[in-house]
Amino acid sequence: MASTTPRGRAEDLLARVPLVDGHNDLPWALRELADKSQIGEKSTPSTGSSGARQVDLRVLQPALQTDFLRSRQGRLGMQFWSVWVPCSLAGDAAVTAVLEQVELVRELCERYPDVLGFATTADEAAEVFRSGRTASLLGAEGGHSINSSLGVLRSLRRLGVRYMTLTHNENTPWADSATDTPEHGGLTPFGVEVVREMNRVGMIVDLSHVAETTMNDALDASGRPVLFTHSSCRAVTAHPRNVPDAVLERLAGNGGVCMVTFVPAFVSPAHREWDERMKEAMAAVGLRHNDLEARERFQRTWDVPPPAVTLDDVVAHVEHAREVAGIDHIGLGGDYDGVPSQPEGLEDVSTYPNLVGALLERGWSEDDCTKLAGANALRVLRDNDG
């Protein structure tokens, strides 16, 4: 018997069609948990794979926003796992760390073969979904991880990495970030070469984190559809990490997709203002807001509580993205385990049906929700296969 509640209707839909999330930072979160467990022991920092062994994801993990109990509840069908490395790691160290992150995800798939299935193409991902498991794909977050080497880029693609975010919070030698002082005016000639090589080898160009100039240069250079794997709408919340309307309007011509994220500072104007105040407070004591670890430590001691952010804030971005980019060019990228907390109603990976249910209740058709949930992103993946 079909459910009549909004969440129940969403769960029924997501049992039939895949929910594709563009960005989840569980791999690095596991690495950090492994490092914390070694404090006081005679051991070196985790190389990543030990995190896959030390944390049992079959049981509830309150320190994380992702585990397999909650991913089942959330009907997570396909996940691009972020193989991220911080900007503090550069050169060969960044390359080493991204390879360790790739290995961690592969080890997770080997440890939980009944839950996860590694996928490198749209067809493989669809086959894993039909088997009742979560298709696990890889996305490299931050172009610094290739150390300005097209050879490293090609090697990551051979290992199964299906997208690369051109920058993270800081510029690379060949691309400007949204949250750094501009150096290049967008992409350098080598940056254009990176985009074209990604097209050639079938690696999706991810434009989250990049400056607006970089977005436009990449759209000019790319012959294949792009993704914003975890960004929201700048017209709704004026955060530099969000996508301006002029760029959203270009997605139809490119075939790309903006995967709306849930990050509180990106979806709530009030939280954005609070975050700016924290940035100023950090600067006053000599700390960098772009340093995510320093930011989290500072936030725990700062006596100014953040404003409440809710699922309705995310709905506002989803509906704006639909209005500007079109129903065929939107998706979801929660950024779970990439930020300390998420909006009320979207606290962890069990909550995707809350969002889809809210949209159904607002009059969205099942076909439109299917496109948002994953069909659009899967099309971009397929268009970049090969």
mmCIF file of C-alpha atoms in Angstrom:
data_model
loop_
_atom_site.group_PDB
_atom_site.id
_atom_site.type_symbol
_atom_site.label_atom_id
_atom_site.label_comp_id
_atom_site.label_asym_id
_atom_site.label_seq_id
_atom_site.Cartn_x
_atom_site.Cartn_y
_atom_site.Cartn_z
ATOM 1 C CA MET A 1 0.000 0.000 0.000
ATOM 2 C CA ALA A 2 1.412 3.387 -1.022
ATOM 3 C CA SER A 3 2.207 5.816 1.770
ATOM 4 C CA THR A 4 0.245 9.048 2.076
ATOM 5 C CA THR A 5 2.685 11.078 4.230
ATOM 6 C CA PRO A 6 5.139 13.387 2.409
ATOM 7 C CA ARG A 7 8.166 11.472 3.694
ATOM 8 C CA GLY A 8 6.511 8.140 2.951
ATOM 9 C CA ARG A 9 5.731 9.212 -0.622
ATOM 10 C CA ALA A 10 9.355 10.312 -1.000
ATOM 11 C CA GLU A 11 10.650 6.981 0.348
ATOM 12 C CA ASP A 12 8.443 5.105 -2.110
ATOM 13 C CA LEU A 13 9.810 7.213 -4.972
ATOM 14 C CA LEU A 14 13.454 6.823 -3.904
ATOM 15 C CA ALA A 15 13.047 3.066 -3.683
ATOM 16 C CA ARG A 16 12.393 3.126 -7.438
ATOM 17 C CA VAL A 17 14.720 5.864 -8.661
ATOM 18 C CA PRO A 18 18.259 6.613 -7.466
ATOM 19 C CA LEU A 19 19.055 9.485 -5.159
ATOM 20 C CA VAL A 20 22.475 10.705 -6.284
ATOM 21 C CA ASP A 21 24.368 12.891 -3.811
ATOM 22 C CA GLY A 22 27.193 14.936 -5.306
ATOM 23 C CA HIS A 23 29.440 15.315 -2.291
ATOM 24 C CA ASN A 24 30.068 13.558 1.037
ATOM 25 C CA ASP A 25 33.255 13.981 3.089
ATOM 26 C CA LEU A 26 33.036 10.707 5.032
ATOM 27 C CA PRO A 27 36.498 9.533 3.827
ATOM 28 C CA TRP A 28 38.314 12.431 5.499
ATOM 29 C CA ALA A 29 36.047 12.248 8.554
ATOM 30 C CA LEU A 30 37.043 8.591 8.992
ATOM 31 C CA ARG A 31 40.691 9.523 8.609
ATOM 32 C CA GLU A 32 40.330 12.135 11.352
ATOM 33 C CA LEU A 33 38.554 9.682 13.662
ATOM 34 C CA ALA A 34 41.384 7.210 13.166
ATOM 35 C CA ASP A 35 43.959 9.904 13.974
ATOM 36 C CA LYS A 36 42.095 10.876 17.166
ATOM 37 C CA SER A 37 41.975 7.247 18.289
ATOM 38 C CA GLN A 38 45.771 7.082 18.045
ATOM 39 C CA ILE A 39 46.396 10.052 20.335
ATOM 40 C CA GLY A 40 48.789 8.933 23.061
ATOM 41 C CA GLU A 41 49.839 5.837 21.151
ATOM 42 C CA LYS A 42 53.189 5.322 19.455
ATOM 43 C CA SER A 43 51.880 5.619 15.935
ATOM 44 C CA THR A 44 52.119 7.849 12.917
ATOM 45 C CA PRO A 45 49.121 9.781 11.566
ATOM 46 C CA SER A 46 46.573 7.719 9.678
ATOM 47 C CA THR A 47 47.125 7.028 6.000
ATOM 48 C CA GLY A 48 43.385 6.818 5.603
ATOM 49 C CA SER A 49 42.687 3.145 5.148
ATOM 50 C CA SER A 50 42.966 2.505 8.903
ATOM 51 C CA GLY A 51 39.895 4.733 9.268
ATOM 52 C CA ALA A 52 37.953 2.261 7.165
ATOM 53 C CA ARG A 53 38.985 -0.535 9.516
ATOM 54 C CA GLN A 54 38.557 1.194 12.875
ATOM 55 C CA VAL A 55 35.030 2.595 12.531
ATOM 56 C CA ASP A 56 32.065 0.216 12.174
ATOM 57 C CA LEU A 57 29.670 1.935 9.797
ATOM 58 C CA ARG A 58 26.998 -0.742 10.265
ATOM 59 C CA VAL A 59 26.104 0.778 13.637
ATOM 60 C CA LEU A 60 25.030 4.296 14.558
ATOM 61 C CA GLN A 61 28.012 6.666 14.637
ATOM 62 C CA PRO A 62 26.947 9.789 16.564
ATOM 63 C CA ALA A 63 30.239 11.541 15.780
ATOM 64 C CA LEU A 64 29.449 11.324 12.056
ATOM 65 C CA GLN A 65 26.605 12.463 9.819
ATOM 66 C CA THR A 66 26.976 9.295 7.728
ATOM 67 C CA ASP A 67 26.686 5.621 8.574
ATOM 68 C CA PHE A 68 24.931 2.767 6.834
ATOM 69 C CA LEU A 69 21.959 2.606 9.197
ATOM 70 C CA ARG A 70 21.089 6.181 8.300
ATOM 71 C CA SER A 71 22.029 5.960 4.611
ATOM 72 C CA ARG A 72 19.481 3.137 4.269
ATOM 73 C CA GLN A 73 16.857 5.260 6.013
ATOM 74 C CA GLY A 74 17.682 8.124 3.665
ATOM 75 C CA ARG A 75 17.392 5.914 0.555
ATOM 76 C CA LEU A 76 20.863 6.975 -0.608
ATOM 77 C CA GLY A 77 21.217 5.331 -4.014
ATOM 78 C CA MET A 78 24.476 6.693 -5.401
ATOM 79 C CA GLN A 79 27.175 8.698 -3.643
ATOM 80 C CA PHE A 80 30.122 10.661 -4.987
ATOM 81 C CA TRP A 81 32.539 10.258 -2.079
ATOM 82 C CA SER A 82 34.851 13.251 -1.798
ATOM 83 C CA VAL A 83 38.515 12.278 -1.857
ATOM 84 C CA TRP A 84 39.496 15.658 -0.425
ATOM 85 C CA VAL A 85 42.812 16.875 0.889
ATOM 86 C CA PRO A 86 43.232 20.207 2.729
ATOM 87 C CA CYS A 87 44.958 23.111 1.018
ATOM 88 C CA SER A 88 47.634 22.929 3.728
ATOM 89 C CA LEU A 89 48.930 19.882 1.864
ATOM 90 C CA ALA A 90 50.662 20.879 -1.347
ATOM 91 C CA GLY A 91 52.878 19.355 -4.003
ATOM 92 C CA ASP A 92 53.752 15.697 -3.563
ATOM 93 C CA ALA A 93 52.064 15.590 -0.135
ATOM 94 C CA ALA A 94 48.714 16.473 -1.728
ATOM 95 C CA VAL A 95 49.147 13.776 -4.368
ATOM 96 C CA THR A 96 49.997 11.195 -1.704
ATOM 97 C CA ALA A 97 46.977 12.158 0.392
ATOM 98 C CA VAL A 98 44.492 12.003 -2.484
ATOM 99 C CA LEU A 99 45.763 8.531 -3.412
ATOM 100 C CA GLU A 100 45.286 7.464 0.211
ATOM 101 C CA GLN A 101 41.738 8.794 0.089
ATOM 102 C CA VAL A 102 40.997 6.815 -3.082
ATOM 103 C CA GLU A 103 42.313 3.695 -1.373
ATOM 104 C CA LEU A 104 40.148 4.351 1.693
ATOM 105 C CA VAL A 105 36.949 4.385 -0.391
ATOM 106 C CA ARG A 106 37.966 1.235 -2.220
ATOM 107 C CA GLU A 107 38.643 -0.427 1.122
ATOM 108 C CA LEU A 108 35.194 0.607 2.355
ATOM 109 C CA CYS A 109 33.643 -1.075 -0.678
ATOM 110 C CA GLU A 110 35.629 -4.238 0.010
ATOM 111 C CA ARG A 111 34.718 -4.243 3.717
ATOM 112 C CA TYR A 112 30.976 -3.680 3.118
ATOM 113 C CA PRO A 113 30.239 -5.451 -0.187
ATOM 114 C CA ASP A 114 26.575 -5.935 0.721
ATOM 115 C CA VAL A 115 26.123 -2.179 1.281
ATOM 116 C CA LEU A 116 28.452 -0.489 -1.212
ATOM 117 C CA GLY A 117 29.393 -1.225 -4.795
ATOM 118 C CA PHE A 118 32.264 0.617 -6.471
ATOM 119 C CA ALA A 119 31.259 2.241 -9.753
ATOM 120 C CA THR A 120 33.130 4.169 -12.413
ATOM 121 C CA THR A 121 30.404 4.657 -15.056
ATOM 122 C CA ALA A 122 26.721 5.497 -15.181
ATOM 123 C CA ASP A 123 25.866 1.936 -16.223
ATOM 124 C CA GLU A 124 27.871 0.449 -13.356
ATOM 125 C CA ALA A 125 26.236 2.840 -10.886
ATOM 126 C CA ALA A 126 22.772 1.897 -12.150
ATOM 127 C CA GLU A 127 23.595 -1.802 -11.836
ATOM 128 C CA VAL A 128 24.737 -1.343 -8.232
ATOM 129 C CA PHE A 129 21.552 0.585 -7.418
ATOM 130 C CA ARG A 130 19.404 -2.193 -8.885
ATOM 131 C CA SER A 131 21.218 -4.661 -6.626
ATOM 132 C CA GLY A 132 19.958 -2.763 -3.566
ATOM 133 C CA ARG A 133 23.314 -1.257 -2.659
ATOM 134 C CA THR A 134 24.722 2.289 -2.734
ATOM 135 C CA ALA A 135 26.816 2.962 -5.808
ATOM 136 C CA SER A 136 30.122 4.468 -4.711
ATOM 137 C CA LEU A 137 31.815 6.934 -7.038
ATOM 138 C CA LEU A 138 34.855 9.116 -6.460
ATOM 139 C CA GLY A 139 35.277 12.888 -6.713
ATOM 140 C CA ALA A 140 38.596 14.655 -6.079
ATOM 141 C CA GLU A 141 37.977 17.946 -4.272
ATOM 142 C CA GLY A 142 40.642 20.506 -5.070
ATOM 143 C CA GLY A 143 42.863 20.814 -8.124
ATOM 144 C CA HIS A 144 45.915 21.182 -5.894
ATOM 145 C CA SER A 145 45.771 17.392 -5.517
ATOM 146 C CA ILE A 146 47.200 16.890 -9.037
ATOM 147 C CA ASN A 147 50.233 19.119 -8.335
ATOM 148 C CA SER A 148 49.808 20.828 -11.743
ATOM 149 C CA SER A 149 50.416 17.508 -13.515
ATOM 150 C CA LEU A 150 48.203 16.205 -16.311
ATOM 151 C CA GLY A 151 49.828 12.828 -15.706
ATOM 152 C CA VAL A 152 48.508 12.745 -12.140
ATOM 153 C CA LEU A 153 45.104 13.837 -13.457
ATOM 154 C CA ARG A 154 45.065 10.926 -15.906
ATOM 155 C CA SER A 155 46.213 8.534 -13.184
ATOM 156 C CA LEU A 156 43.341 9.564 -10.909
ATOM 157 C CA ARG A 157 40.919 8.939 -13.753
ATOM 158 C CA ARG A 158 42.379 5.448 -14.269
ATOM 159 C CA LEU A 159 41.809 4.798 -10.555
ATOM 160 C CA GLY A 160 38.139 5.619 -10.978
ATOM 161 C CA VAL A 161 37.934 9.294 -9.965
ATOM 162 C CA ARG A 162 35.000 10.721 -11.929
ATOM 163 C CA TYR A 163 35.132 14.416 -11.103
ATOM 164 C CA MET A 164 37.637 16.977 -9.929
ATOM 165 C CA THR A 165 36.748 20.246 -8.214
ATOM 166 C CA LEU A 166 39.104 22.727 -9.872
ATOM 167 C CA THR A 167 39.958 24.488 -6.596
ATOM 168 C CA HIS A 168 39.156 24.234 -2.938
ATOM 169 C CA ASN A 169 39.219 27.250 -0.603
ATOM 170 C CA GLU A 170 42.479 28.584 -2.058
ATOM 171 C CA ASN A 171 43.713 29.285 -5.577
ATOM 172 C CA THR A 172 45.705 26.730 -7.483
ATOM 173 C CA PRO A 173 48.579 27.876 -9.721
ATOM 174 C CA TRP A 174 46.115 27.693 -12.616
ATOM 175 C CA ALA A 175 42.636 28.601 -11.277
ATOM 176 C CA ASP A 176 41.063 31.169 -8.958
ATOM 177 C CA SER A 177 39.017 30.056 -5.954
ATOM 178 C CA ALA A 178 35.819 31.745 -4.781
ATOM 179 C CA THR A 179 37.269 32.293 -1.311
ATOM 180 C CA ASP A 180 40.781 33.528 -2.081
ATOM 181 C CA THR A 181 42.248 36.756 -3.471
ATOM 182 C CA PRO A 182 42.079 36.536 -7.286
ATOM 183 C CA GLU A 183 45.413 35.891 -8.983
ATOM 184 C CA HIS A 184 44.623 34.715 -12.504
ATOM 185 C CA GLY A 185 41.356 36.320 -13.547
ATOM 186 C CA GLY A 186 39.806 32.839 -13.812
ATOM 187 C CA LEU A 187 41.685 30.038 -15.559
ATOM 188 C CA THR A 188 45.230 30.355 -16.831
ATOM 189 C CA PRO A 189 46.097 28.808 -20.221
ATOM 190 C CA PHE A 190 47.197 25.691 -18.320
ATOM 191 C CA GLY A 191 43.874 25.713 -16.474
ATOM 192 C CA VAL A 192 42.070 25.659 -19.825
ATOM 193 C CA GLU A 193 44.290 22.721 -20.776
ATOM 194 C CA VAL A 194 43.271 20.931 -17.553
ATOM 195 C CA VAL A 195 39.578 21.344 -18.401
ATOM 196 C CA ARG A 196 40.093 20.077 -21.939
ATOM 197 C CA GLU A 197 42.092 17.099 -20.713
ATOM 198 C CA MET A 198 39.350 16.293 -18.225
ATOM 199 C CA ASN A 199 36.884 16.323 -21.115
ATOM 200 C CA ARG A 200 39.151 14.043 -23.101
ATOM 201 C CA VAL A 201 39.575 11.409 -20.403
ATOM 202 C CA GLY A 202 35.994 11.594 -19.132
ATOM 203 C CA MET A 203 36.476 13.348 -15.807
ATOM 204 C CA ILE A 204 33.630 15.709 -14.906
ATOM 205 C CA VAL A 205 34.584 19.348 -14.348
ATOM 206 C CA ASP A 206 33.280 20.368 -10.899
ATOM 207 C CA LEU A 207 32.846 24.132 -10.478
ATOM 208 C CA SER A 208 31.959 24.257 -6.789
ATOM 209 C CA HIS A 209 34.522 26.328 -4.847
ATOM 210 C CA VAL A 210 35.732 28.289 -7.880
ATOM 211 C CA ALA A 211 35.504 32.029 -8.569
ATOM 212 C CA GLU A 212 32.833 33.307 -10.942
ATOM 213 C CA THR A 213 35.538 34.110 -13.476
ATOM 214 C CA THR A 214 36.733 30.507 -13.272
ATOM 215 C CA MET A 215 33.162 29.241 -13.679
ATOM 216 C CA ASN A 216 32.754 31.196 -16.899
ATOM 217 C CA ASP A 217 36.198 30.295 -18.264
ATOM 218 C CA ALA A 218 35.536 26.610 -17.589
ATOM 219 C CA LEU A 219 32.114 26.759 -19.236
ATOM 220 C CA ASP A 220 33.746 28.409 -22.250
ATOM 221 C CA ALA A 221 36.402 25.686 -22.426
ATOM 222 C CA SER A 222 34.356 22.570 -21.613
ATOM 223 C CA GLY A 223 32.794 20.542 -24.384
ATOM 224 C CA ARG A 224 31.040 18.266 -21.883
ATOM 225 C CA PRO A 225 28.467 18.981 -19.163
ATOM 226 C CA VAL A 226 29.815 20.231 -15.826
ATOM 227 C CA LEU A 227 28.655 19.827 -12.245
ATOM 228 C CA PHE A 228 28.489 22.094 -9.249
ATOM 229 C CA THR A 229 28.630 19.189 -6.792
ATOM 230 C CA HIS A 230 27.825 21.179 -3.635
ATOM 231 C CA SER A 231 26.808 24.799 -4.198
ATOM 232 C CA SER A 232 23.630 26.823 -3.732
ATOM 233 C CA CYS A 233 22.256 30.081 -5.175
ATOM 234 C CA ARG A 234 23.985 33.423 -4.661
ATOM 235 C CA ALA A 235 20.792 35.366 -5.352
ATOM 236 C CA VAL A 236 19.239 33.733 -2.255
ATOM 237 C CA THR A 237 22.330 33.808 -0.008
ATOM 238 C CA ALA A 238 25.157 36.128 -1.031
ATOM 239 C CA HIS A 239 28.015 33.744 -0.293
ATOM 240 C CA PRO A 240 30.927 33.566 -2.780
ATOM 241 C CA ARG A 241 30.664 29.758 -2.732
ATOM 242 C CA ASN A 242 27.232 29.997 -4.324
ATOM 243 C CA VAL A 243 26.390 30.216 -8.007
ATOM 244 C CA PRO A 244 25.304 33.550 -9.538
ATOM 245 C CA ASP A 245 22.165 33.595 -11.655
ATOM 246 C CA ALA A 246 24.152 34.505 -14.776
ATOM 247 C CA VAL A 247 26.078 31.242 -14.425
ATOM 248 C CA LEU A 248 22.983 29.197 -13.570
ATOM 249 C CA GLU A 249 21.471 30.497 -16.803
ATOM 250 C CA ARG A 250 24.429 29.076 -18.747
ATOM 251 C CA LEU A 251 23.885 25.514 -17.512
ATOM 252 C CA ALA A 252 21.140 24.754 -20.033
ATOM 253 C CA GLY A 253 23.502 25.465 -22.926
ATOM 254 C CA ASN A 254 26.198 23.306 -21.359
ATOM 255 C CA GLY A 255 23.913 20.509 -20.153
ATOM 256 C CA GLY A 256 25.344 20.824 -16.656
ATOM 257 C CA VAL A 257 23.776 20.527 -13.211
ATOM 258 C CA CYS A 258 23.922 22.580 -10.009
ATOM 259 C CA MET A 259 23.661 20.172 -7.071
ATOM 260 C CA VAL A 260 22.201 22.299 -4.284
ATOM 261 C CA THR A 261 24.023 21.897 -1.003
ATOM 262 C CA PHE A 262 22.710 22.079 2.557
ATOM 263 C CA VAL A 263 25.653 23.903 4.210
ATOM 264 C CA PRO A 264 24.129 26.408 6.682
ATOM 265 C CA ALA A 265 26.358 29.345 5.718
ATOM 266 C CA PHE A 266 25.491 28.823 2.052
ATOM 267 C CA VAL A 267 21.709 28.505 2.427
ATOM 268 C CA SER A 268 20.822 30.950 5.228
ATOM 269 C CA PRO A 269 21.504 34.710 4.933
ATOM 270 C CA ALA A 270 21.448 34.981 8.739
ATOM 271 C CA HIS A 271 23.996 32.179 9.096
ATOM 272 C CA ARG A 272 26.100 33.774 6.369
ATOM 273 C CA GLU A 273 26.223 37.015 8.404
ATOM 274 C CA TRP A 274 27.124 35.058 11.555
ATOM 275 C CA ASP A 275 29.919 33.303 9.637
ATOM 276 C CA GLU A 276 31.292 36.667 8.472
ATOM 277 C CA ARG A 277 31.402 37.832 12.097
ATOM 278 C CA MET A 278 33.305 34.673 13.018
ATOM 279 C CA LYS A 279 35.745 35.319 10.149
ATOM 280 C CA GLU A 280 36.424 38.804 11.536
ATOM 281 C CA ALA A 281 36.834 37.442 15.067
ATOM 282 C CA MET A 282 39.289 34.827 13.826
ATOM 283 C CA ALA A 283 41.296 37.405 11.904
ATOM 284 C CA ALA A 284 41.519 39.549 15.053
ATOM 285 C CA VAL A 285 43.447 36.757 16.798
ATOM 286 C CA GLY A 286 45.568 35.838 13.778
ATOM 287 C CA LEU A 287 43.593 32.812 12.537
ATOM 288 C CA ARG A 288 42.568 32.047 8.962
ATOM 289 C CA HIS A 289 38.894 31.340 8.248
ATOM 290 C CA ASN A 290 39.902 29.294 5.181
ATOM 291 C CA ASP A 291 41.666 26.821 7.488
ATOM 292 C CA LEU A 292 38.753 24.469 8.184
ATOM 293 C CA GLU A 293 40.339 22.786 11.191
ATOM 294 C CA ALA A 294 41.187 26.143 12.776
ATOM 295 C CA ARG A 295 37.646 27.345 12.032
ATOM 296 C CA GLU A 296 36.044 24.344 13.758
ATOM 297 C CA ARG A 297 38.294 24.721 16.820
ATOM 298 C CA PHE A 298 37.524 28.436 17.038
ATOM 299 C CA GLN A 299 33.781 27.906 16.667
ATOM 300 C CA ARG A 300 33.747 25.518 19.631
ATOM 301 C CA THR A 301 35.124 28.277 21.871
ATOM 302 C CA TRP A 302 33.381 31.310 20.370
ATOM 303 C CA ASP A 303 30.554 32.542 22.588
ATOM 304 C CA VAL A 304 28.261 33.681 19.747
ATOM 305 C CA PRO A 305 25.782 30.897 18.876
ATOM 306 C CA PRO A 306 24.797 30.408 15.232
ATOM 307 C CA PRO A 307 21.241 31.201 14.102
ATOM 308 C CA ALA A 308 18.838 28.377 13.370
ATOM 309 C CA VAL A 309 18.823 27.039 9.800
ATOM 310 C CA THR A 310 16.063 24.754 8.534
ATOM 311 C CA LEU A 311 15.018 22.558 5.645
ATOM 312 C CA ASP A 312 12.914 25.486 4.371
ATOM 313 C CA ASP A 313 16.114 27.444 3.730
ATOM 314 C CA VAL A 314 17.305 24.656 1.442
ATOM 315 C CA VAL A 315 13.920 24.478 -0.310
ATOM 316 C CA ALA A 316 14.278 28.167 -1.185
ATOM 317 C CA HIS A 317 17.546 27.431 -3.006
ATOM 318 C CA VAL A 318 16.201 24.357 -4.784
ATOM 319 C CA GLU A 319 13.208 26.291 -6.065
ATOM 320 C CA HIS A 320 15.320 29.274 -7.143
ATOM 321 C CA ALA A 321 17.777 27.011 -8.979
ATOM 322 C CA ARG A 322 14.852 25.350 -10.737
ATOM 323 C CA GLU A 323 13.426 28.727 -11.768
ATOM 324 C CA VAL A 324 16.724 30.039 -13.165
ATOM 325 C CA ALA A 325 18.565 26.968 -14.474
ATOM 326 C CA GLY A 326 15.546 24.776 -15.274
ATOM 327 C CA ILE A 327 14.314 21.454 -13.934
ATOM 328 C CA ASP A 328 16.854 19.498 -16.023
ATOM 329 C CA HIS A 329 19.828 21.260 -14.440
ATOM 330 C CA ILE A 330 19.451 20.810 -10.675
ATOM 331 C CA GLY A 331 20.473 18.123 -8.192
ATOM 332 C CA LEU A 332 21.515 17.586 -4.562
ATOM 333 C CA GLY A 333 24.922 17.623 -2.873
ATOM 334 C CA GLY A 334 24.505 17.590 0.890
ATOM 335 C CA ASP A 335 28.172 17.961 1.946
ATOM 336 C CA TYR A 336 27.552 15.640 4.876
ATOM 337 C CA ASP A 337 30.540 15.182 7.181
ATOM 338 C CA GLY A 338 32.101 18.231 5.537
ATOM 339 C CA VAL A 339 30.633 20.725 8.021
ATOM 340 C CA PRO A 340 30.035 20.481 11.798
ATOM 341 C CA SER A 341 26.237 20.716 11.576
ATOM 342 C CA GLN A 342 23.454 20.741 9.004
ATOM 343 C CA PRO A 343 20.005 22.404 8.896
ATOM 344 C CA GLU A 344 17.147 21.256 11.111
ATOM 345 C CA GLY A 345 15.331 18.504 9.243
ATOM 346 C CA LEU A 346 18.457 17.646 7.219
ATOM 347 C CA GLU A 347 20.806 16.732 10.064
ATOM 348 C CA ASP A 348 22.288 13.587 8.502
ATOM 349 C CA VAL A 349 22.000 11.206 5.550
ATOM 350 C CA SER A 350 18.742 9.718 6.841
ATOM 351 C CA THR A 351 16.891 12.916 5.972
ATOM 352 C CA TYR A 352 16.855 13.125 2.146
ATOM 353 C CA PRO A 353 13.197 11.955 2.040
ATOM 354 C CA ASN A 354 12.290 14.933 4.247
ATOM 355 C CA LEU A 355 13.425 17.282 1.478
ATOM 356 C CA VAL A 356 11.884 15.332 -1.382
ATOM 357 C CA GLY A 357 8.667 14.973 0.624
ATOM 358 C CA ALA A 358 8.537 18.716 1.255
ATOM 359 C CA LEU A 359 8.827 19.351 -2.481
ATOM 360 C CA LEU A 360 6.097 16.835 -3.290
ATOM 361 C CA GLU A 361 3.905 18.593 -0.741
ATOM 362 C CA ARG A 362 4.615 21.902 -2.499
ATOM 363 C CA GLY A 363 3.286 20.483 -5.760
ATOM 364 C CA TRP A 364 6.404 19.128 -7.415
ATOM 365 C CA SER A 365 5.621 16.157 -9.634
ATOM 366 C CA GLU A 366 7.286 12.788 -9.135
ATOM 367 C CA ASP A 367 9.002 13.272 -12.498
ATOM 368 C CA ASP A 368 10.474 16.596 -11.373
ATOM 369 C CA CYS A 369 11.612 15.085 -8.052
ATOM 370 C CA THR A 370 13.189 12.187 -9.935
ATOM 371 C CA LYS A 371 15.261 14.627 -11.987
ATOM 372 C CA LEU A 372 16.352 16.565 -8.903
ATOM 373 C CA ALA A 373 17.086 13.462 -6.851
ATOM 374 C CA GLY A 374 19.502 11.976 -9.330
ATOM 375 C CA ALA A 375 18.406 11.584 -12.940
ATOM 376 C CA ASN A 376 20.014 14.875 -13.960
ATOM 377 C CA ALA A 377 23.335 14.096 -12.282
ATOM 378 C CA LEU A 378 23.338 10.591 -13.718
ATOM 379 C CA ARG A 379 22.877 12.089 -17.188
ATOM 380 C CA VAL A 380 25.945 14.302 -16.670
ATOM 381 C CA LEU A 381 27.916 11.254 -15.537
ATOM 382 C CA ARG A 382 26.841 9.341 -18.622
ATOM 383 C CA ASP A 383 27.709 12.266 -20.894
ATOM 384 C CA ASN A 384 31.210 12.219 -19.416
ATOM 385 C CA ASP A 385 31.677 8.438 -19.617
ATOM 386 C CA GLY A 386 34.362 7.162 -21.907
#
